[in-house]
Each structure stands twice: as C-alpha cells, then as structure tokens.
mmCIF file of C-alpha atoms in Angstrom:
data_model
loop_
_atom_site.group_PDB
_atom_site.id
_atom_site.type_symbol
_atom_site.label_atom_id
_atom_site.label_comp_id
_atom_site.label_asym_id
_atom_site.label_seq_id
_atom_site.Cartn_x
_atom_site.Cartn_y
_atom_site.Cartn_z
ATOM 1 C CA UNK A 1 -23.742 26.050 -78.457
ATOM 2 C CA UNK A 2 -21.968 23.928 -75.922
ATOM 3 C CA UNK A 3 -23.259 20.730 -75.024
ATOM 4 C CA UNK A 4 -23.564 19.896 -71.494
ATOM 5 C CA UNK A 5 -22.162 16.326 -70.324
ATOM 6 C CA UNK A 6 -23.737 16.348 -67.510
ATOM 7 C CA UNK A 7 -26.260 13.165 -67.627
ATOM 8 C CA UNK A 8 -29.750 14.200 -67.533
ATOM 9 C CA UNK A 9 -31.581 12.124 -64.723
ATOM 10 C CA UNK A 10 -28.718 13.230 -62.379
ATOM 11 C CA UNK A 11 -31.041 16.074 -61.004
ATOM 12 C CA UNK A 12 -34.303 13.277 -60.238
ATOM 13 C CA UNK A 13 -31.289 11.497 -58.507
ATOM 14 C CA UNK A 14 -30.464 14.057 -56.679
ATOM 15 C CA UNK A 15 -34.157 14.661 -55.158
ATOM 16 C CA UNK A 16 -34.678 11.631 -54.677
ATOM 17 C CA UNK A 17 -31.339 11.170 -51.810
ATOM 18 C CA UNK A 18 -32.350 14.553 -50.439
ATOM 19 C CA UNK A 19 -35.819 13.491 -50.128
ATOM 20 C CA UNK A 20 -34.512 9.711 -48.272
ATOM 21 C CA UNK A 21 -32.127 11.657 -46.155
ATOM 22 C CA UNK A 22 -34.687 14.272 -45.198
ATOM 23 C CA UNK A 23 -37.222 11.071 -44.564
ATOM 24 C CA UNK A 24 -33.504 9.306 -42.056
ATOM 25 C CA UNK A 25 -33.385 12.280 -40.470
ATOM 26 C CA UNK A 26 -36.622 13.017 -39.361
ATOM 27 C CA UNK A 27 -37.196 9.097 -38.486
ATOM 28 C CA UNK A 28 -34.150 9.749 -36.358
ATOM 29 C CA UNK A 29 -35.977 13.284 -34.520
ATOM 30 C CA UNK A 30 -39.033 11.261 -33.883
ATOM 31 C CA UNK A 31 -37.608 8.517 -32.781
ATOM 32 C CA UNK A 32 -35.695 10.540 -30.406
ATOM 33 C CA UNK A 33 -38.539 12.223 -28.782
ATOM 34 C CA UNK A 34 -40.985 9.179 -29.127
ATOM 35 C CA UNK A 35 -38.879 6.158 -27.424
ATOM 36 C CA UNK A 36 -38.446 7.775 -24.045
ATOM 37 C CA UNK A 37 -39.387 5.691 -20.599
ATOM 38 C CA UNK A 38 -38.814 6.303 -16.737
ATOM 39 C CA UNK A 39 -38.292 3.224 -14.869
ATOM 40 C CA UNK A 40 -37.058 3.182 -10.663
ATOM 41 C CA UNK A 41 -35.500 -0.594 -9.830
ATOM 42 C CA UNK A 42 -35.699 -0.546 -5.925
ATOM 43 C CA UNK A 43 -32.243 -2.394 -4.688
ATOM 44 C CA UNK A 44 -31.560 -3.994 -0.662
ATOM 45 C CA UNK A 45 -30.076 -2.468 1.558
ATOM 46 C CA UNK A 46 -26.341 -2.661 0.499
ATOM 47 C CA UNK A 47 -22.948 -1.724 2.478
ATOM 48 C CA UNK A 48 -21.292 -0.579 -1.123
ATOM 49 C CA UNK A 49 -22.963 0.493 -4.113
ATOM 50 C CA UNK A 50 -20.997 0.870 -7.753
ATOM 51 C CA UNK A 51 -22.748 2.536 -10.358
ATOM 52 C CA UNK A 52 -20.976 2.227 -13.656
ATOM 53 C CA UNK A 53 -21.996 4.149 -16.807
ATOM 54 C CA UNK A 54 -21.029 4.458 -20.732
ATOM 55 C CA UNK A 55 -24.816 5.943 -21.284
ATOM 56 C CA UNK A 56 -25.348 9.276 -19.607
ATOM 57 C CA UNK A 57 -24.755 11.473 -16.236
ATOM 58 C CA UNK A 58 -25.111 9.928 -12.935
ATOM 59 C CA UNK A 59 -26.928 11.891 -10.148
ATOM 60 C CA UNK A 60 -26.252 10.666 -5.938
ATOM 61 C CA UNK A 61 -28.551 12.129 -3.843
ATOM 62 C CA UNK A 62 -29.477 11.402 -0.175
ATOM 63 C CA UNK A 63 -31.879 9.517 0.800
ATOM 64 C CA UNK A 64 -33.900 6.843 3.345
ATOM 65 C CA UNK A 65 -33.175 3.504 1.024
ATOM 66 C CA UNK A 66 -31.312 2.805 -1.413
ATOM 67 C CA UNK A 67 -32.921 2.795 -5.324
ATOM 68 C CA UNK A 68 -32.315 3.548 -8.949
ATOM 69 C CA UNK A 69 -34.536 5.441 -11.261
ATOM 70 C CA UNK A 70 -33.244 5.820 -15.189
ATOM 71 C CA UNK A 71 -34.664 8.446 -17.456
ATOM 72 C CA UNK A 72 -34.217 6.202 -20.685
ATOM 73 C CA UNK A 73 -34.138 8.097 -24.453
ATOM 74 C CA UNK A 74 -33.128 5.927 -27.583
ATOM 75 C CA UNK A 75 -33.409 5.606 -31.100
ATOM 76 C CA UNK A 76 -33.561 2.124 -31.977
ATOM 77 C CA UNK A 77 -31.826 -0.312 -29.038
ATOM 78 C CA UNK A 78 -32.890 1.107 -25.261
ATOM 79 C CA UNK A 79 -30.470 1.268 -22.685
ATOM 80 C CA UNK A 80 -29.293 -1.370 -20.658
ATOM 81 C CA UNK A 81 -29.323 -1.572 -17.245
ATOM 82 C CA UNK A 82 -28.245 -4.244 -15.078
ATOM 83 C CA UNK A 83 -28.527 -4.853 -11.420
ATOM 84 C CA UNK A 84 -26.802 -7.651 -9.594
ATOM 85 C CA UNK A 85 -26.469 -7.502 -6.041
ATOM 86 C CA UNK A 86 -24.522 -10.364 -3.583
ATOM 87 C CA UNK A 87 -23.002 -10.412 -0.306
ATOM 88 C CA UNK A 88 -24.447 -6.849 1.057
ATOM 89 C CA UNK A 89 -22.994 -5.160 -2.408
ATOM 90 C CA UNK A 90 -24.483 -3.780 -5.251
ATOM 91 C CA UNK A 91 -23.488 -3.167 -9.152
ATOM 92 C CA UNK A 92 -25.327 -1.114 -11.393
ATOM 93 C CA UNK A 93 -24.387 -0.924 -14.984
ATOM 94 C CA UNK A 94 -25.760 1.476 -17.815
ATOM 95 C CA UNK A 95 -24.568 0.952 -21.117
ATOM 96 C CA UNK A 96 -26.007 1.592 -24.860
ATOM 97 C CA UNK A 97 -26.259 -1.804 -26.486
ATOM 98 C CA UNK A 98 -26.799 -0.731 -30.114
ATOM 99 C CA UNK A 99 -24.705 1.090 -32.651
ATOM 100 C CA UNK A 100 -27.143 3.960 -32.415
ATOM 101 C CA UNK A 101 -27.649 6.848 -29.538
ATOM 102 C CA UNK A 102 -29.270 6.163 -26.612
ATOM 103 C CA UNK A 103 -28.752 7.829 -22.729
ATOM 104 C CA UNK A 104 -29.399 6.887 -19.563
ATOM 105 C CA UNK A 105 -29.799 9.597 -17.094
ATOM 106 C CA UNK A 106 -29.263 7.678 -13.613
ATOM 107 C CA UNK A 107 -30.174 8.981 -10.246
ATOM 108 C CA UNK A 108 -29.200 6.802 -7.513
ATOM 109 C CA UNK A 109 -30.507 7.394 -3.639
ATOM 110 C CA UNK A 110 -28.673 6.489 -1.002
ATOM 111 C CA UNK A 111 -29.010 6.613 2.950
ATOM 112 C CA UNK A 112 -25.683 7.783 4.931
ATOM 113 C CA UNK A 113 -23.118 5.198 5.626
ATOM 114 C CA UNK A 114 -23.616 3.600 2.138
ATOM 115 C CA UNK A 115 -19.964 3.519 0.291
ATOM 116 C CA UNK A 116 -20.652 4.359 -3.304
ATOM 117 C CA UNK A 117 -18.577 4.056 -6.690
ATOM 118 C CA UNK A 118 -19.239 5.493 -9.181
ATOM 119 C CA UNK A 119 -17.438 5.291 -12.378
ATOM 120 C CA UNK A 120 -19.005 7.721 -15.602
ATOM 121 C CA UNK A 121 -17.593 7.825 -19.174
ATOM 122 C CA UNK A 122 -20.389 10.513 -20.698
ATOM 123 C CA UNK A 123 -22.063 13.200 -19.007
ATOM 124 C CA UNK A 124 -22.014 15.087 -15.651
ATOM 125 C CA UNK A 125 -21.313 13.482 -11.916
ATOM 126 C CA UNK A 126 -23.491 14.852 -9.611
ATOM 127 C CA UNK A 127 -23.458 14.353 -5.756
ATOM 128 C CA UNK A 128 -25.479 16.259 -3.266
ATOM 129 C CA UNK A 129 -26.733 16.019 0.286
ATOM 130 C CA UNK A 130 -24.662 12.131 0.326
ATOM 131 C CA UNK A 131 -22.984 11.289 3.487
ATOM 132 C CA UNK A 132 -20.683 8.114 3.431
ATOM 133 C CA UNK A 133 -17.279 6.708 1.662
ATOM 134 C CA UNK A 134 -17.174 8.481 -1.842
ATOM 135 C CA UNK A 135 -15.302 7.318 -4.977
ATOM 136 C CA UNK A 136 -15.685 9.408 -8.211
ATOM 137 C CA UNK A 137 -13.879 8.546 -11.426
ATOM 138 C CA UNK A 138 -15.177 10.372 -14.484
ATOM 139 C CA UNK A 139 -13.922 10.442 -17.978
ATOM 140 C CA UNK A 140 -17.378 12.679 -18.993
ATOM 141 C CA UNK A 141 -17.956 16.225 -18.863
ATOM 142 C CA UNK A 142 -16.517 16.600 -14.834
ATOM 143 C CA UNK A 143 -18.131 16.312 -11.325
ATOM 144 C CA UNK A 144 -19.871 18.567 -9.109
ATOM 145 C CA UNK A 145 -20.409 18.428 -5.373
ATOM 146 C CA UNK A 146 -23.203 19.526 -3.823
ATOM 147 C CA UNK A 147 -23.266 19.900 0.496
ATOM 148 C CA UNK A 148 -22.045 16.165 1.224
ATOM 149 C CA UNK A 149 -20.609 14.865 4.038
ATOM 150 C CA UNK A 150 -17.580 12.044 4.946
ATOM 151 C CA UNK A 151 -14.746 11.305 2.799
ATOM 152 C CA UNK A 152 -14.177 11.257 -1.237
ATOM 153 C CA UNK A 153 -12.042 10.295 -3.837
ATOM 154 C CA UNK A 154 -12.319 12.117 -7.153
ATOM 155 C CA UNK A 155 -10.880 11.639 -10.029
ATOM 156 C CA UNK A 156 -11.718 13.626 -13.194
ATOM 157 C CA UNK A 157 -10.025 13.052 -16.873
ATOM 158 C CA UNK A 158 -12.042 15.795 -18.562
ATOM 159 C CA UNK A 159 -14.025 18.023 -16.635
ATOM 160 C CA UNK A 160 -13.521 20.057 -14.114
ATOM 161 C CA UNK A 161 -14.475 19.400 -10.279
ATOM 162 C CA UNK A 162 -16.825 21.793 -9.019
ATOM 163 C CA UNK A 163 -18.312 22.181 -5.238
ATOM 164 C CA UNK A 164 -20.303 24.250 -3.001
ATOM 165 C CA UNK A 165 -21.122 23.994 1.113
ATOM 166 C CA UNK A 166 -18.642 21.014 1.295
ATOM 167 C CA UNK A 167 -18.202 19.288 4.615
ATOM 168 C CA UNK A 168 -16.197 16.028 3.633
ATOM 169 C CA UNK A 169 -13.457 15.454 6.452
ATOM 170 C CA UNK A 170 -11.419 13.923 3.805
ATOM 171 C CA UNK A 171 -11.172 15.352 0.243
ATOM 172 C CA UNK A 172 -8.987 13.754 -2.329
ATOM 173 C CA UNK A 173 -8.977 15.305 -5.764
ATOM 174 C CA UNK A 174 -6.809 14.911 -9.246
ATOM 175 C CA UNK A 175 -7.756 16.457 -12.202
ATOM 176 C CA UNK A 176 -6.346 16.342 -15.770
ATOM 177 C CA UNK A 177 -7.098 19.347 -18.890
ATOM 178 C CA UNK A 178 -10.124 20.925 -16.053
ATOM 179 C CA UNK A 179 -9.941 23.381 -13.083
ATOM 180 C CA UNK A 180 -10.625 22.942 -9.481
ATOM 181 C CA UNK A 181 -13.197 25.464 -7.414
ATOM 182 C CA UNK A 182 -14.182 23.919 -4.393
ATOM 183 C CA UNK A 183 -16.134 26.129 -1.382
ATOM 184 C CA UNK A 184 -15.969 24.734 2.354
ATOM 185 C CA UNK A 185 -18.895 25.460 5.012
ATOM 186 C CA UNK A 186 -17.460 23.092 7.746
ATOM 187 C CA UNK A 187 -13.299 23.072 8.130
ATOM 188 C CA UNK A 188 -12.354 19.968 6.566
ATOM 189 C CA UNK A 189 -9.777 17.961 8.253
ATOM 190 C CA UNK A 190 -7.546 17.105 5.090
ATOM 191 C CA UNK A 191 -7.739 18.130 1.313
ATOM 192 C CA UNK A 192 -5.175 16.685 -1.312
ATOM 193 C CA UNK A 193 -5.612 18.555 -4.544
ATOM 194 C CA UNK A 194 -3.348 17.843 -7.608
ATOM 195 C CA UNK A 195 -3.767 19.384 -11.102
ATOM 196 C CA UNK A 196 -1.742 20.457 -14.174
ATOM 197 C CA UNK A 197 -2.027 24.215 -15.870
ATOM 198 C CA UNK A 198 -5.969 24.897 -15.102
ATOM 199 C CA UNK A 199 -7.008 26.999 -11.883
ATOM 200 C CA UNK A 200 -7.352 25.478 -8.209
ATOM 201 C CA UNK A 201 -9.652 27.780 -6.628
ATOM 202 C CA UNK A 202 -10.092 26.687 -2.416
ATOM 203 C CA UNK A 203 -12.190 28.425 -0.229
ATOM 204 C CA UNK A 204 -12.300 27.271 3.413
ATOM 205 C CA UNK A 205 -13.822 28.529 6.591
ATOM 206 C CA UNK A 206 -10.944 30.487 8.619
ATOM 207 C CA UNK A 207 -9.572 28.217 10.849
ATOM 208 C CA UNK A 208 -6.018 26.977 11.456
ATOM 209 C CA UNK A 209 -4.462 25.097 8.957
ATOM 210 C CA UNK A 210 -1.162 23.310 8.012
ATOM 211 C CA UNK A 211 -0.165 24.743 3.768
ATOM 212 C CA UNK A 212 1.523 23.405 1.509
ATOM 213 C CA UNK A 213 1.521 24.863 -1.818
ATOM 214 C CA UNK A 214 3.773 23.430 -4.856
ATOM 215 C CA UNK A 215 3.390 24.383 -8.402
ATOM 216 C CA UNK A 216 5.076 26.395 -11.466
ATOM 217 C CA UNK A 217 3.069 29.522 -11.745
ATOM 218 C CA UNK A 218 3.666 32.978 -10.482
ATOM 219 C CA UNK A 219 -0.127 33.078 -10.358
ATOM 220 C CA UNK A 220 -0.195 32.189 -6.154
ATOM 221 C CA UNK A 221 -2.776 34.024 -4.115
ATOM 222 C CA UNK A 222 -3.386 32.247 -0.341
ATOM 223 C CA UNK A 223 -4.813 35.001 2.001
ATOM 224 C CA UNK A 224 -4.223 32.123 4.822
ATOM 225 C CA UNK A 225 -0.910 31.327 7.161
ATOM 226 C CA UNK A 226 0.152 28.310 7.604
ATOM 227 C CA UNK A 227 0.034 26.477 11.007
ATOM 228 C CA UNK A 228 2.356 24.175 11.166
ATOM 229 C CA UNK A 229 0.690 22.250 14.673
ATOM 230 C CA UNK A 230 -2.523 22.635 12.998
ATOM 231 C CA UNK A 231 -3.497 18.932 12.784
ATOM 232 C CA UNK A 232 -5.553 20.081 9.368
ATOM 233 C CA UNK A 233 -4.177 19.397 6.345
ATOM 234 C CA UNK A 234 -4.321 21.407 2.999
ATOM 235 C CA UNK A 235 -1.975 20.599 0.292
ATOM 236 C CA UNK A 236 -2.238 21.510 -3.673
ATOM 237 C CA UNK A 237 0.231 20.570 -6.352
ATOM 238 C CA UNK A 238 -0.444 22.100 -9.887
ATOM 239 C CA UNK A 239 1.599 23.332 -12.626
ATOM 240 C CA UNK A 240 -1.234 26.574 -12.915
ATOM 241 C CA UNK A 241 -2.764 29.176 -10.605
ATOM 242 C CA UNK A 242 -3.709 28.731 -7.168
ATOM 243 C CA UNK A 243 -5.629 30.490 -5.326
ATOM 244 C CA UNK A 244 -6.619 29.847 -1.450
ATOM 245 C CA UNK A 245 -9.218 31.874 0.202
ATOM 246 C CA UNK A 246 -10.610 31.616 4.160
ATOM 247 C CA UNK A 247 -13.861 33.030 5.078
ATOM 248 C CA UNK A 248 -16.862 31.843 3.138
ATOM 249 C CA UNK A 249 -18.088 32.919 -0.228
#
C-alpha cells in the first residue's frame, strides 16, 4: 500500500485558519453593523460652501440654513470630518483615516444663493430642490439632478449625469465612459453638453432654440429646428448618439 506524504497535523492546521478566518470575518460583519453614528455639525451662514469627499456619496438639498449631517459606518478608524470656515466660506472634508472601510454618507442643506462645490471620489452626487452657483466634479459612481434652479458645472469621470424637472439657466456638462439624460421643465437659457461614445439624451420644453449638434454617430435624432435668433443656446459634442427631444416627458 502506498504511503501518503502528506504530513499528518496538516488537516488540525487547516481547521484551525478556517476557524480564525471565519472568527476575522465575522469580527469584520459586526463591526460593520455595530460602529455606526449620526452626527449634524450646524455651520454660519456662508457665501460658498465646498464639500470634499474620499468617504461616501454627498447629498445637496434645499434648505433655510446651512448644516451638515454624516451618517458614519466603520470598522475600526471612524470617518473624519473636518469643518473650517473663514471669511464668509466654508470647507467640509470627509475622508477615511484608517487602512480599513469606513463611509460617510453626507447631506449638506443649503438656502438659495449659497455657491456650493462639491468635489466626490466614491459614491453618488445628489442635488435636489438647490438654487444657487453649482460646481460638481465626481470621480464616484455619477451625479443626479433633482428640480434645481441657477447655474451648474458638472463634471463626471465615471458615472453618468442624470436629471429630472431641471430649471438651471445655465447647464454645463462633460462626461467621460457615462451617458447623459437630462429632462427640462423650465426652457433653460444655455446647455453645453460634451461626451465621448455613451448616449446624450435632452429633453426640453418646446420653445425656440439656437442647435448645434457635432459628433461621429449616425445615431442623431433632434425632433427640434434650430433658431438661429433664438438667444437660447443648446449645443452637444459627442462621439455617440444624440438624441434631442421638445415637449416634456
């Protein structure tokens, strides 16, 4: 009979890492679920606001002052979040300090005329009901405009940009590896959209506008004319579809 060569406390071994990396794992669950905390920092009454953030989405909603409340989950080393505020501005930064997990789900409130930054590495941009000077650059999982008001900047490495009963006058938006689908409810007075192969899809309430279309596909659908007095402004460059749409959906 053969002799086996493999060594004989091997298996105990063996039970013994599968019962310590059971034991990690489920240290890691409860941890998880256990460290959680809610905290709201109420800020002054700033002219700008930039909210920066390595540690979870970002959420601007409307609001009568201006204030900060972070859903906190970690495992070992809680989020940090730091406030400094100077010369009517604020800064608000979330980061995870450890080598661990950890998020920070932010929701910022802001009364109109407040110009806000916000600049997101992880998660989801939200904005909805804001009116004011908007700034959006997100390297996360993309932005998504809710009914807001005034003008914005987006920029979005990632995800895609998303929005629904839009009135922003002004509406500048680049995208990189996402789509575009943006819906109007009030005529916007200029919209600068630029995006490589994925799908700009514009819907806008049917008034006169000046069009300019420019990009590579065959896939073009605009149900629209162009005015060319119209003092509105709609122009998309993309290497992929377009599609431009009046009358609201």
């Amino acid at each position: 009979m053969a002799r086996s060569n493999e060594d004989p406390t091997s298996h105990p071994r063996r039970r013994r890492w599968r019962a310590l990396t059971f034991l990690i794992s489920l240290l890691f669950v409860l941890g998880w679920i256990d460290r959680s905390a809610v905290d709201t920092v109420d800020l002054s009454q700033p002219t700008r606001l930039l909210v920066v953030s390595d540690a979870g989405p970002v959420d601007v909603v409307d609001g009568n002052v201006v204030s900060l409340e972070h859903r906190d989950s970690w495992i070992f080393s809680r989020p940090r979040i730091e406030v400094v505020e100077r010369d009517g501005q604020a800064v608000v930064r979330a980061t995870c300090p450890g080598r661990f997990p950890c998020r920070s789900a932010l929701m910022v409130t802001t009364p109109p005329g407040v110009e806000v930054v916000v600049v997101a590495t992880a998660g989801v941009v939200q904005i909805d009901g804001f009116s004011g000077q908007l700034t959006v650059f997100s390297s996360g999982d993309g932005v998504l405009l809710g009914s807001s008001s005034g003008s914005a900047r987006v920029v979005a490495r990632n995800g895609a940009v998303t929005g629904f009963g839009l009135a922003f006058g002004q509406l500048d938006v680049e995208v990189e590896n996402a789509g575009v689908d943006l819906s109007y409810r009030v005529p916007p007075e200029s919209v600068l959209i630029r995006a490589d192969d994925a799908k700009v899809d514009l819907s806008l309430p049917q008034v006169r506008y000046r069009l300019s279309v420019e990009t590579s596909s065959t896939q073009v659908d605009v149900d629209m004319r162009s005015f060319e007095a119209s003092e509105r402004a709609i122009v998309v460059r993309s290497t992929g579809p377009v599609r431009i749409a009046g009358g609201l959906r």
